[in-house]
Each structure stands twice: as C-alpha cells, then as structure tokens.
Amino acid sequence: MNNDLKRLQDRVEQLEAVERDYIGLNQLIDHAANNGNLDEYGGNAFLCVHQSTGKIEDASPQALALLGFTQDELRQHRIDEIEITSDDLPQNHVTYVQNTSQEHMYTCAYRHHDGYRLPIRVYQRVIHVDSDGTVLQYTLEDLSLRKKLWRELSRREDANFHFREKLKQLNEINLQMAEAKSLYELCKIGVQLGMEKLGFDRLSIWLQDEETQVVTGTYGVDEKGAIRDERGSKWSYVDTYVMEFVEGKNTLFVIQNNAPIYNHASQVVGYGWHISVPLLYRGRFIGFMAADNFINQRDLKDYQPELLRLYGITIGHLAAYQRELDTIRKLSDAIQHSDSMIGILNEEAIIEFVNGAFVHVSGYKAEDVIGKSLAFLLPESGYQPIWEAISNKISWQGELTQRKQDGQPYETIVALLPIKTGDGVHNFVLVQEDITEQKRTRKYEFDLRLEQARTRMLETFIRDIGHEFRTPLSIIKVKAYLVQKATDDTRKGQLAAQIEEQADVISAMMDDLIYLVKLESESDAHRVSLDLKQITEDTVQDVATASRQKPLQWNRQLAVVPHIMGDAEKLARAIREVVKNAVQYTPANGTITVALSCAANQVHLRIQDTGMGIPKHEIEKIFTPLYRVDQARTERGTGLGLSITKRILEMHYGTITVESTPNVGSTFVIQLPLPG
Ligand code: ADP
C-alpha cells in the first residue's frame, strides 16, 4: 500500500513537472518567436555553501528564481535540506581537475519551495578558503525539459550568431581576395583568410583539369598549421566523391567521427572530421576546397559546412574570374607585344583595342582610333567585305592597301576572326601584317624576272620574225632581180604579181604582229552585252564567202544563247581565226561544223573540221606566236592567228581547247562564261 502510494505520489509529481515544463515551454516559445533575448532564461544559478556547516550563504537571482525561495529564506537552510541525493537518482559523479582546483559534477534533484523536485546537474568547486573555513560554489544546471530546450535554442542562437559573424567576415574577405593578382595568389589568400577569419583549422584548394580528369593542388596547410604550396600535387578524381561535385549531384561532402584525414600527397596523417565543397562558377565545377580539424581537433560546428559551402562559391567565382583574367593577361601580353598589328572590334565594327605594333606601323595613337569605326581606317572597298564578314559573324582574309596617319599608303594582309564566347559572337580580332616591304621586294623580283623574260622573248621574237620576214623578202629580192632581167611583159606582170603577193604576206604579218602586241598591252576588254550567236553567224558567213572557191560542206548548229559581256570586234576576230584555220587546213569537199550551245553558265562554241589534223605532240605549241605545225605545209599563215584568239579569250575569262586526229580532223572548243 505504501509503495502504491509512493508510486502515485511520484506519478503526480511527474505530471506536475510535465505541466510546469509545458507552461514554461510555451512561455519560452512565445518569447523566442517574438525575438526576445533568450539570455533572460539562462544565466547560471549559483549557491555559495559553507563546506563544514553546509549552510547556504548566498544565492544568485537565477538560483532564487529556479528554487522559488527568497534570499533570506534560503539562508535559513542547509544544502542537504534542499539537495536530494537518493539512490533512485543517477549520480554520474565526475571529478575534473583544472589547474590547481578540482570540480565535481553530479546529477541530483533539488526541492523547490513549492515542494516538487527539480532535476539538477551540479558543478561543485571551491571558491575561497578563509578563517571561517572553505566556501564551495554550487553551479546548478536545470535539467528539466524546458531548460534543455532553452539550452538548445540558445546553442543554436549562439551558432547562428557565430554564423552571422562569419558571414560578415566572409563579406570582408571577399574584398581582400578580389585584390589578388593571380589565380594562385587568390588561392593562397583564400586558405589564409579561411583560417584567420572564418576559423577553419586547415584548408586546401584544388583546381580541376577537365581534360585529364585530375585535380591539381594550389595552396593548403601543412600538419603544423603553416601555409603550404601544393602546386605540385595532383590526383585523379575519377571514382572519388569529387565526381559527385563534377556531375552536380552534390555540393557538400562531410565526414565526421574520426574519419581519416589526408595530406596533399593522399597519405593518412590523422583522424577527425573533413568537409569538402565544390568551387562553382556559373554552376560549373572548377575545383574544390577541403577543410579538416587535424590540428585543433575541435568538434565540427553546425554552421561550418554551410559556411565552407558559401566560401567555396565565393572562391569559385573569384577563381574562375582570376583564371579568365590570367588567360586574358597572357593573351593581352602576347597581343601587346606581337609583331603583327592586332585590333579588337565589336559587332558594330567599332575599334575597342589596338596593340603596340598597330600604333608603330600606322602612326595613329591608340586614343585616335579607339571608339571609332573601322571605316575610319580603311578605304570603302576594303571596309565593305570586312563589314559583311562582321555582320555574318564569320572570318575573312584578304590583302588591303591602307593609309598611315600621315597619308602614306601601306600594304597589309588582313585576317578577321570572330571571338566565340558562351553567348555568341560579340567581338572580332583583326590581325594585320604589314607587307609593304615584302610586296616591294616581291614586285621588284617579279619586275626583274619579267624584264629578263621580256628581253629573252624579244630576242627570240626578233630572231623568229627575222626568219619569217627573210623568206618573203628573199623571194621579193629574187623576183625583183628577175623583173629587171625580164623582157617579156607578160612575164614581168607575173613577177610583179608574185612580188605583190609576198609584200601582202609581210603586210599581213605586220598587221597581225601589231594587233597582237596591242592586245598584250591591253589589260581588259571593252565590255558590252552582246549576242554571240549573231557574231558567230556573221563571222562564219564572212569566212565562207571569202573561201567560196574551195568547195566545202558548211554545217551550222547555232542555238540561241544568253547575251554575254564582251568586245564584239575582238570576239569576232577570235572566232574568225579559228574558222579561217578550219578552212585553210581542210581539203576541198571537207565538212566544217560550227556549233553554239550553252551549259553550266558557259557558252560553248565548237569549230570542227575534217582536215589534216594536228599531231598530238604539237597541240600544246600551236598557241605560241609564230609557231606552225609543219613548216612544209603548203598553206602558210602568219603563225599568229591562234595566239591572237587565245589572248582575246583570256581577256574575256574564256578558254580554248583542241582535240585533233591527224588526217581525220580537228575540233576547237571555245568556252566563255555567262555573266553573273
Ligand atoms: P597560221 O597562221 O599558220 O594558221 P595559227 O596560229 O592560226 O597560224 O595556227 C598555228 C598552226 O596550227 C598552224 O600553222 C597549223 O599548222 C596549225 N593549225 C591550226 N588550225 C588547224 C586546223 N584546223 N587543222 C590543222 N592544223 C591547224
């Protein structure tokens, strides 16, 4: 019965405690929700107790509030009247030795003024010893649920406070890190400030090499806490937790509870916690940062992983920025000191940058041209194709004549390259080489060679011409002598006619020669739109009429073709020479076919005969001036006809080809491009 009563009493007490806790909890939650200061709920409850008498000499306000007594009431009591150390309470007695003093810790219950029991943890230590004896200080820790919650909340608030403080620091660190002059300096500062300002024990920063799938070290902290240059270290991250960062599956990696701690060379140096976070730039993995507690062995604080994660994002941004800056610095160094003239344009063809070589060659100062359109530097004809390339965001290459600041012209090879970035093309590099000197040398060499060739040609030409003229002249000489001797008028008349014939040969040759020389000196034909069918018809008709003594079969297949651009007189001459040859080298009763057609943007004119043909090895040579296939051929022309044809066709961007079989016939094909 007694036992039952006791159990019932205990139960009532427990229920009362629960109710007190519940009320207390609600007050606390209300307080916390209204952003009240949790410290009001905290503070230590102290009692000062005379060791030998057990008399309570003093109590802190918190102790009075906790136990429900006034100071005076409490002073009436001895500690053993308030503290209940019964067997059913766990004692957990622990003794700490701190410097010279000892501290005991135990759990027990304290009797509240209202009679109920409070679960309490006591920390007991000596505070002073005087003539009256030793005085002990009892620090009372309320173990009730309400108190536990309070402690948890204030621990969190404390952590929050620290976290907020660290975030403030992070902000300041940001500014300091932004001043780093290079990527490695940034990593070094990152490690150092992470320790000094954010309270991390050891940190290391690793950067990714995407191609080889390794991470390479930058800076870290050695096993004694000093900053260590770890640029020589690298390891493959394949099959490690880093892979989850790379694939974007994870942004935090934490191992607690005495996990192995590695050094930069992947050797285990100790045990503790370890956190890794990715360095991210625009969501892309560029490396990672790791922290551990190897040196101070302090427990992992709640906020530390989150803090490191934020730090990782910060460093990731700055590292990516530095990395780009590093590349830009190297590039800009290379550009600035390049021998080539280099400029950067935007998509409006506005000059944004020019290098030293440009300034040196062009004579313009950078500030004279930056901000101006490229049209300012280039002639209209040069600017136009570049502007087109810029509009289409494509590259372009060509040669341009430009003017220096003082108006002097200079020759350049120009290459325009679009700079492709993640979000398209917004800039272009314009690389230019000054080739004035080269061109001058090249032109000089060319002129020299041309001059030599001309001299050689002239020599051969004069020799050949001499030969050509010698024959008719010697015939004239002989005939003239015979005229003198002749007595018979008919004979004289015959000889005079023969002399005249030879004089005609010389005159024809002179005409052809003069014509050819004139053609050679002309660079372009006078072009008008013309009807090639009409020209061919007229020319063929002329030749046929002139040769009507020779019986020949004429076969005309002249299709209507689009007009071409050209010089009618010259093209007629070109056709006439070929048709004349067909007549000349085809025996009587042969067939001459002239066919005009059009295909693949070209006009084809075929002149086919059934004449003596040309041996294969001679075909190449028949377009050489004064060349005749067979000196013995009875029909002698000037040897200039086909040279004239070829030259005229060249001036019209056309061609002439031959196919021929001796004793069967020859086919000459003229091709001329159609406009557009
Ligand atoms: P030529 O005034 O001697 O005809 P060309 O320059 O017109 O000079 O022709 C060069 C040479 O090509 C001619 O001497 C001739 O031997 C040869 N030739 C040109 N056309 C024909 C042809 N239709 N048939 C055979 N031989 C030809």
XYZ file of C-alpha atoms in Angstrom, residues 96-659:
564
model
C 37.589 17.379 -13.103
C 40.948 18.735 -12.206
C 41.537 22.197 -13.585
C 44.872 23.809 -12.850
C 45.033 23.589 -9.072
C 41.322 23.416 -8.338
C 39.015 20.457 -8.559
C 35.494 20.425 -9.886
C 32.878 17.785 -9.140
C 29.938 17.205 -11.339
C 26.902 15.144 -10.410
C 23.209 14.975 -11.083
C 20.596 15.021 -8.368
C 17.292 16.671 -7.540
C 16.582 19.955 -5.711
C 13.496 20.579 -3.697
C 11.551 23.572 -4.972
C 9.980 25.973 -2.461
C 6.613 24.599 -3.549
C 7.678 21.088 -2.646
C 8.315 19.449 -6.009
C 11.593 18.103 -7.197
C 13.752 19.669 -9.891
C 16.285 17.576 -11.808
C 19.592 19.399 -11.457
C 23.184 18.914 -12.547
C 25.603 20.344 -10.028
C 29.090 21.615 -10.671
C 30.803 21.994 -7.369
C 34.123 23.705 -6.721
C 35.975 25.629 -4.046
C 35.767 29.395 -4.385
C 37.580 30.600 -1.336
C 39.098 29.459 1.860
C 39.243 31.877 4.835
C 39.401 31.776 8.626
C 35.785 30.591 8.742
C 36.611 27.649 6.577
C 36.105 26.649 2.990
C 33.304 28.040 0.824
C 32.038 25.970 -2.104
C 30.269 27.237 -5.157
C 27.411 25.159 -6.480
C 26.502 25.853 -10.085
C 23.060 24.445 -10.740
C 22.069 23.353 -14.188
C 18.361 22.823 -14.601
C 17.851 19.523 -16.386
C 14.129 19.969 -16.926
C 12.782 19.734 -20.447
C 12.127 23.455 -20.541
C 15.723 24.136 -19.663
C 17.011 21.640 -22.150
C 15.045 23.349 -24.836
C 16.290 26.709 -23.727
C 19.841 25.445 -23.892
C 19.315 24.010 -27.341
C 17.752 27.225 -28.560
C 20.479 29.368 -27.152
C 23.110 26.985 -28.529
C 21.525 27.442 -31.918
C 21.230 31.120 -31.445
C 24.843 31.128 -30.460
C 25.700 29.123 -33.561
C 23.545 31.460 -35.594
C 25.310 34.361 -34.099
C 28.668 32.887 -34.985
C 27.468 32.015 -38.431
C 26.252 35.570 -38.929
C 29.561 36.867 -37.676
C 31.428 34.565 -40.052
C 29.239 35.676 -42.926
C 30.150 39.260 -42.153
C 33.779 38.181 -42.215
C 33.196 36.375 -45.495
C 31.974 39.616 -46.942
C 35.119 41.398 -45.852
C 37.302 38.539 -47.078
C 35.676 38.916 -50.465
C 37.039 42.404 -50.781
C 40.517 41.312 -49.764
C 40.504 38.349 -52.122
C 39.359 40.449 -55.047
C 42.696 42.201 -54.852
C 44.628 39.011 -55.660
C 46.884 39.484 -58.651
C 46.750 35.919 -59.898
C 44.831 32.715 -59.526
C 47.423 31.183 -57.190
C 47.651 34.300 -55.070
C 43.873 34.123 -54.724
C 44.078 30.515 -53.532
C 46.812 31.382 -51.078
C 44.832 34.304 -49.658
C 41.739 32.084 -49.662
C 43.425 29.475 -47.472
C 44.949 32.047 -45.164
C 41.782 34.082 -44.602
C 39.719 30.930 -44.273
C 41.850 30.075 -41.264
C 42.249 33.543 -39.784
C 38.809 34.990 -40.352
C 36.464 32.052 -40.722
C 38.058 29.937 -38.043
C 38.834 26.871 -40.136
C 41.641 24.710 -38.879
C 43.174 23.503 -42.120
C 42.052 24.299 -45.669
C 43.236 23.361 -49.110
C 42.128 24.429 -52.569
C 42.266 22.180 -55.629
C 41.569 23.051 -59.240
C 40.142 20.788 -61.882
C 41.757 19.843 -65.152
C 38.716 18.708 -67.054
C 40.551 17.028 -69.892
C 42.717 14.711 -67.830
C 40.140 14.385 -65.015
C 42.613 15.281 -62.310
C 42.648 17.936 -59.639
C 45.839 19.879 -59.076
C 46.855 21.480 -55.806
C 47.205 25.209 -55.204
C 47.746 26.063 -51.543
C 46.950 24.188 -48.373
C 48.010 23.960 -44.752
C 50.673 21.571 -43.573
C 50.479 19.346 -40.490
C 51.954 22.121 -38.334
C 49.463 24.748 -39.436
C 51.655 26.659 -41.907
C 50.536 27.552 -45.439
C 51.974 25.046 -47.897
C 52.494 25.451 -51.645
C 50.819 22.338 -53.052
C 51.030 23.209 -56.719
C 52.995 20.064 -57.454
C 50.269 17.709 -56.194
C 47.643 16.169 -58.364
C 45.335 13.167 -58.345
C 42.645 11.658 -60.468
C 39.183 12.376 -59.140
C 37.555 9.566 -61.086
C 35.667 7.259 -58.678
C 36.007 9.680 -55.753
C 33.409 11.865 -54.061
C 34.702 14.747 -56.241
C 32.923 13.099 -59.140
C 29.601 13.964 -57.466
C 30.629 17.616 -57.454
C 31.649 17.382 -61.116
C 28.330 15.863 -62.059
C 26.465 18.436 -59.983
C 24.891 15.763 -57.774
C 26.253 17.139 -54.527
C 27.504 20.438 -53.165
C 28.715 19.316 -49.777
C 30.673 16.369 -48.542
C 31.086 15.875 -44.801
C 32.640 13.022 -42.897
C 32.659 13.194 -39.135
C 33.550 10.829 -36.344
C 37.221 10.327 -36.659
C 37.450 9.819 -40.355
C 40.919 9.540 -41.809
C 42.493 12.894 -42.648
C 44.776 13.030 -45.659
C 47.644 15.290 -46.565
C 48.266 16.782 -50.005
C 50.001 13.582 -51.083
C 46.902 11.493 -50.239
C 48.525 9.936 -47.160
C 46.562 9.475 -43.954
C 48.022 11.826 -41.336
C 45.407 11.626 -38.633
C 41.737 11.315 -37.784
C 38.974 13.828 -37.379
C 36.278 15.455 -39.439
C 36.586 16.522 -43.022
C 34.399 18.727 -45.225
C 34.707 19.281 -48.959
C 32.780 21.727 -51.081
C 32.910 22.369 -54.805
C 34.205 25.619 -56.247
C 31.473 26.549 -58.650
C 31.391 29.128 -61.375
C 28.010 29.704 -63.005
C 27.037 26.296 -61.656
C 30.024 24.619 -63.267
C 32.585 22.713 -61.230
C 36.061 24.216 -61.456
C 37.691 22.728 -58.345
C 37.038 22.063 -54.706
C 38.022 23.194 -51.253
C 38.547 20.945 -48.268
C 38.718 21.635 -44.528
C 39.543 19.385 -41.586
C 40.286 19.626 -37.875
C 43.629 17.889 -37.915
C 45.398 20.457 -35.768
C 42.943 21.703 -33.147
C 40.699 18.636 -33.104
C 37.686 20.818 -32.272
C 34.251 19.391 -32.930
C 32.516 20.255 -36.124
C 30.246 23.255 -35.570
C 26.795 23.118 -37.120
C 27.353 26.125 -39.285
C 30.787 25.158 -40.550
C 29.725 23.016 -43.544
C 27.353 25.743 -44.727
C 29.998 28.391 -44.182
C 32.541 26.417 -46.204
C 29.972 25.896 -48.935
C 29.402 29.628 -49.179
C 33.142 30.223 -49.087
C 33.509 27.693 -51.915
C 31.020 29.621 -54.032
C 32.869 32.858 -53.327
C 36.275 31.412 -54.145
C 34.848 29.593 -57.167
C 33.643 32.863 -58.618
C 36.846 34.676 -57.909
C 38.996 31.750 -59.131
C 37.104 31.493 -62.398
C 37.397 35.217 -62.766
C 41.121 35.070 -61.998
C 41.564 32.155 -64.360
C 39.936 34.143 -67.139
C 41.923 37.160 -66.122
C 45.130 35.079 -66.186
C 44.355 33.918 -69.692
C 43.413 37.427 -70.708
C 46.606 38.773 -69.133
C 48.717 36.237 -71.037
C 46.785 36.900 -74.219
C 46.912 40.623 -73.828
C 50.650 40.404 -73.142
C 51.102 38.344 -76.269
C 48.861 40.682 -78.233
C 50.524 43.802 -76.923
C 53.998 42.552 -77.785
C 53.109 40.816 -81.031
C 54.858 41.958 -84.207
C 51.544 41.733 -86.003
C 49.129 44.613 -85.823
C 46.191 43.450 -83.738
C 42.935 45.173 -83.062
C 39.704 44.169 -81.404
C 36.393 45.254 -82.852
C 32.887 44.990 -81.550
C 29.895 43.855 -83.582
C 29.367 47.407 -84.824
C 32.936 47.391 -86.237
C 33.928 49.911 -83.576
C 37.594 49.613 -82.613
C 37.914 48.650 -78.958
C 41.613 47.917 -78.764
C 44.809 48.252 -80.818
C 48.238 46.928 -79.915
C 51.696 48.479 -79.989
C 52.547 47.165 -83.453
C 49.482 48.886 -84.883
C 50.450 52.173 -83.270
C 54.006 51.738 -84.507
C 53.129 50.933 -88.123
C 50.071 53.122 -88.680
C 51.322 56.163 -86.828
C 47.928 56.531 -85.104
C 47.839 56.714 -81.323
C 45.524 54.228 -79.627
C 43.257 57.036 -78.444
C 42.971 58.339 -82.035
C 41.244 55.174 -83.182
C 39.620 53.531 -80.161
C 35.890 54.178 -80.195
C 35.914 54.901 -83.926
C 34.532 52.711 -86.684
C 36.934 50.604 -88.717
C 35.616 52.542 -91.713
C 37.733 55.391 -90.392
C 40.918 53.417 -91.151
C 40.015 51.552 -94.302
C 39.103 52.591 -97.805
C 35.473 51.871 -98.714
C 36.476 48.917 -100.913
C 38.426 47.340 -98.038
C 35.839 48.063 -95.371
C 32.915 46.607 -97.307
C 33.951 42.898 -97.275
C 35.071 43.140 -93.630
C 31.773 44.706 -92.626
C 29.959 41.907 -94.418
C 32.011 39.305 -92.527
C 31.289 41.093 -89.228
C 27.553 41.197 -89.979
C 27.590 37.474 -90.742
C 29.895 36.771 -87.786
C 32.352 34.898 -89.987
C 36.067 35.155 -90.620
C 37.640 36.949 -93.552
C 41.068 37.223 -95.061
C 42.491 39.385 -97.796
C 45.017 41.984 -98.850
C 44.320 45.676 -98.390
C 46.082 48.923 -99.111
C 45.710 51.252 -96.148
C 46.897 54.717 -95.269
C 49.065 55.692 -92.350
C 48.205 58.668 -90.234
C 50.442 60.817 -92.449
C 48.637 59.628 -95.587
C 51.398 57.309 -96.777
C 49.957 54.086 -98.217
C 50.973 50.680 -96.918
C 50.097 47.155 -97.918
C 48.607 44.669 -95.471
C 47.382 41.120 -95.253
C 44.299 41.260 -93.042
C 42.554 38.454 -91.173
C 39.326 38.964 -89.275
C 38.367 36.314 -86.734
C 35.172 36.176 -84.696
C 35.706 35.657 -80.954
C 33.250 32.955 -79.962
C 32.063 33.106 -76.367
C 29.419 31.192 -74.482
C 26.727 33.642 -75.521
C 27.669 34.125 -79.162
C 30.000 36.404 -81.076
C 30.310 39.972 -79.865
C 33.883 40.783 -80.773
C 36.348 40.237 -83.573
C 40.118 40.138 -83.717
C 41.650 41.929 -86.654
C 45.191 40.762 -87.334
C 47.191 42.668 -89.911
C 50.658 42.137 -91.338
C 52.468 44.994 -92.960
C 53.673 43.508 -96.236
C 54.685 46.745 -97.941
C 58.350 45.777 -97.867
C 57.712 42.185 -98.901
C 55.472 43.345 -101.683
C 58.044 45.847 -102.807
C 60.735 43.161 -102.851
C 58.348 40.722 -104.462
C 57.346 43.284 -107.064
C 60.964 44.147 -107.691
C 61.845 40.476 -108.141
C 58.821 39.975 -110.334
C 59.619 43.015 -112.445
C 63.181 41.827 -112.751
C 62.098 38.405 -113.859
C 59.538 39.891 -116.213
C 62.140 42.178 -117.686
C 64.511 39.249 -118.167
C 61.753 37.179 -119.723
C 60.770 40.071 -121.935
C 64.326 40.539 -123.117
C 64.593 36.826 -123.822
C 61.245 36.811 -125.573
C 62.195 39.836 -127.595
C 65.434 38.183 -128.638
C 63.630 35.031 -129.808
C 60.864 37.046 -131.301
C 63.207 39.245 -133.294
C 65.119 36.177 -134.395
C 61.889 34.417 -135.415
C 60.451 37.491 -137.035
C 63.712 37.997 -138.881
C 63.355 34.469 -140.130
C 59.704 34.993 -141.040
C 60.421 38.139 -142.995
C 63.557 36.748 -144.592
C 61.623 34.251 -146.704
C 59.173 36.635 -148.395
C 61.910 39.265 -148.611
C 64.328 36.897 -150.331
C 61.514 35.873 -152.669
C 60.855 39.567 -153.378
C 64.596 40.111 -153.942
C 64.815 37.255 -156.431
C 61.602 38.262 -158.198
C 62.748 41.899 -158.370
C 66.006 40.769 -159.961
C 64.068 38.666 -162.439
C 61.786 41.642 -163.245
C 64.863 43.641 -164.180
C 66.069 40.860 -166.427
C 62.703 40.054 -167.969
C 61.963 41.380 -171.379
C 58.579 39.807 -171.843
C 55.740 41.996 -170.470
C 53.569 39.039 -169.522
C 56.442 37.565 -167.558
C 57.047 40.932 -165.899
C 53.389 41.126 -164.978
C 53.523 37.633 -163.422
C 56.646 38.509 -161.421
C 55.169 41.802 -160.242
C 52.074 39.924 -159.059
C 54.269 37.448 -157.159
C 56.191 40.338 -155.557
C 52.917 41.928 -154.535
C 51.756 38.597 -153.037
C 54.893 38.402 -150.872
C 54.513 42.021 -149.907
C 50.940 41.119 -148.809
C 52.344 38.265 -146.709
C 54.719 40.706 -144.986
C 51.985 43.258 -144.587
C 49.558 40.674 -143.130
C 52.229 39.520 -140.734
C 52.949 43.100 -139.720
C 49.218 43.696 -139.141
C 48.872 40.557 -137.008
C 52.009 41.392 -135.069
C 50.882 44.923 -134.338
C 47.434 43.624 -133.340
C 48.897 41.020 -131.005
C 51.275 43.491 -129.384
C 48.355 45.860 -128.865
C 46.309 43.073 -127.292
C 49.185 42.191 -124.966
C 49.373 45.724 -123.677
C 45.620 45.961 -123.039
C 44.596 44.682 -119.642
C 40.871 44.483 -120.109
C 38.358 44.258 -122.918
C 35.783 46.926 -123.557
C 32.639 45.124 -122.488
C 29.100 45.429 -123.664
C 26.265 42.972 -123.704
C 26.382 41.093 -126.972
C 24.764 38.302 -128.915
C 27.366 35.638 -129.613
C 25.050 33.766 -131.982
C 24.831 36.807 -134.245
C 28.573 37.376 -134.124
C 29.323 33.737 -134.932
C 26.798 33.691 -137.787
C 28.288 36.855 -139.349
C 31.876 35.705 -138.921
C 31.260 32.242 -140.366
C 29.429 33.865 -143.251
C 32.359 36.214 -143.940
C 34.897 33.376 -143.962
C 32.666 31.134 -146.084
C 32.212 33.921 -148.614
C 35.940 34.661 -148.725
C 36.745 30.999 -149.368
C 33.992 30.181 -151.729
C 36.446 28.963 -154.430
C 37.072 25.948 -152.180
C 34.137 23.541 -152.202
C 33.286 22.832 -148.556
C 30.300 21.465 -146.701
C 29.193 24.038 -144.048
C 27.243 22.783 -141.119
C 25.873 25.444 -138.754
C 24.204 24.445 -135.448
C 23.766 27.787 -133.725
C 21.480 27.782 -130.711
C 20.164 30.974 -129.158
C 22.338 31.689 -126.128
C 22.067 34.362 -123.430
C 23.963 37.556 -124.071
C 27.470 37.710 -122.769
C 29.578 40.691 -121.810
C 32.438 41.382 -124.161
C 34.077 43.226 -127.004
C 32.240 42.290 -130.227
C 35.064 43.226 -132.585
C 37.641 41.218 -130.682
C 35.437 38.140 -130.208
C 34.602 38.161 -133.912
C 38.342 38.248 -134.623
C 38.976 35.348 -132.267
C 36.302 33.221 -133.938
C 37.420 34.210 -137.400
C 40.981 32.984 -136.793
C 39.747 29.513 -135.827
C 37.210 29.247 -138.643
C 39.817 30.505 -141.116
C 42.212 27.763 -139.970
C 39.483 25.152 -140.396
C 39.036 26.277 -143.979
C 42.753 26.518 -144.532
C 43.699 23.090 -143.187
C 40.750 21.175 -144.622
C 40.967 19.824 -148.136
C 38.257 20.543 -150.705
C 34.921 18.814 -150.109
C 35.583 18.547 -146.416
C 33.000 19.462 -143.790
C 33.193 22.313 -141.313
C 30.778 22.283 -138.415
C 30.199 25.348 -136.253
C 28.016 24.671 -133.201
C 26.964 27.140 -130.490
C 25.365 25.966 -127.274
C 25.067 26.872 -123.635
C 25.541 24.798 -120.470
C 26.563 25.302 -116.861
C 26.817 29.075 -117.015
C 29.029 28.873 -120.064
C 28.694 29.334 -123.779
C 30.358 26.626 -125.897
C 31.423 27.284 -129.478
C 32.661 24.199 -131.342
C 34.507 24.527 -134.674
C 35.084 21.113 -136.143
C 36.752 20.240 -139.440
C 37.601 17.100 -141.381
C 41.038 18.380 -142.268
C 44.611 17.220 -141.882
C 44.594 17.408 -138.111
C 47.467 18.138 -135.733
C 49.886 15.566 -134.322
C 49.373 15.052 -130.556
C 52.786 16.369 -129.512
C 52.228 19.609 -131.440
C 48.878 20.508 -129.956
C 50.407 22.327 -126.953
C 52.518 24.547 -129.159
C 50.023 25.847 -131.697
C 49.051 28.768 -129.457
C 52.643 30.034 -129.341
C 53.161 33.064 -131.570
C 54.730 32.282 -134.912
C 54.508 28.557 -134.335
C 53.451 26.472 -137.278
C 52.994 22.766 -137.056
C 54.669 21.905 -140.254
C 56.966 24.330 -141.969
C 56.370 22.406 -145.131
C 52.603 22.887 -145.030
C 51.758 24.466 -148.277
C 49.189 26.773 -146.795
C 51.203 29.328 -144.919
C 49.553 31.624 -142.474
C 51.211 34.154 -140.232
C 51.523 31.722 -137.344
C 49.867 34.369 -135.126
C 46.159 33.608 -135.576
C 45.682 31.223 -132.633
C 47.864 33.428 -130.356
C 45.510 36.302 -131.080
C 42.456 34.088 -130.390
C 43.875 32.847 -127.122
C 44.748 36.326 -125.898
C 41.277 37.673 -126.751
C 39.619 34.777 -124.916
C 41.822 35.340 -121.893
C 40.644 38.931 -121.806
C 37.070 37.585 -121.655
C 37.904 34.962 -118.984
C 37.345 32.308 -121.628
C 39.347 29.295 -122.786
C 40.133 27.435 -125.973
C 40.905 23.702 -126.200
C 41.696 21.388 -129.104
C 41.168 17.762 -129.901
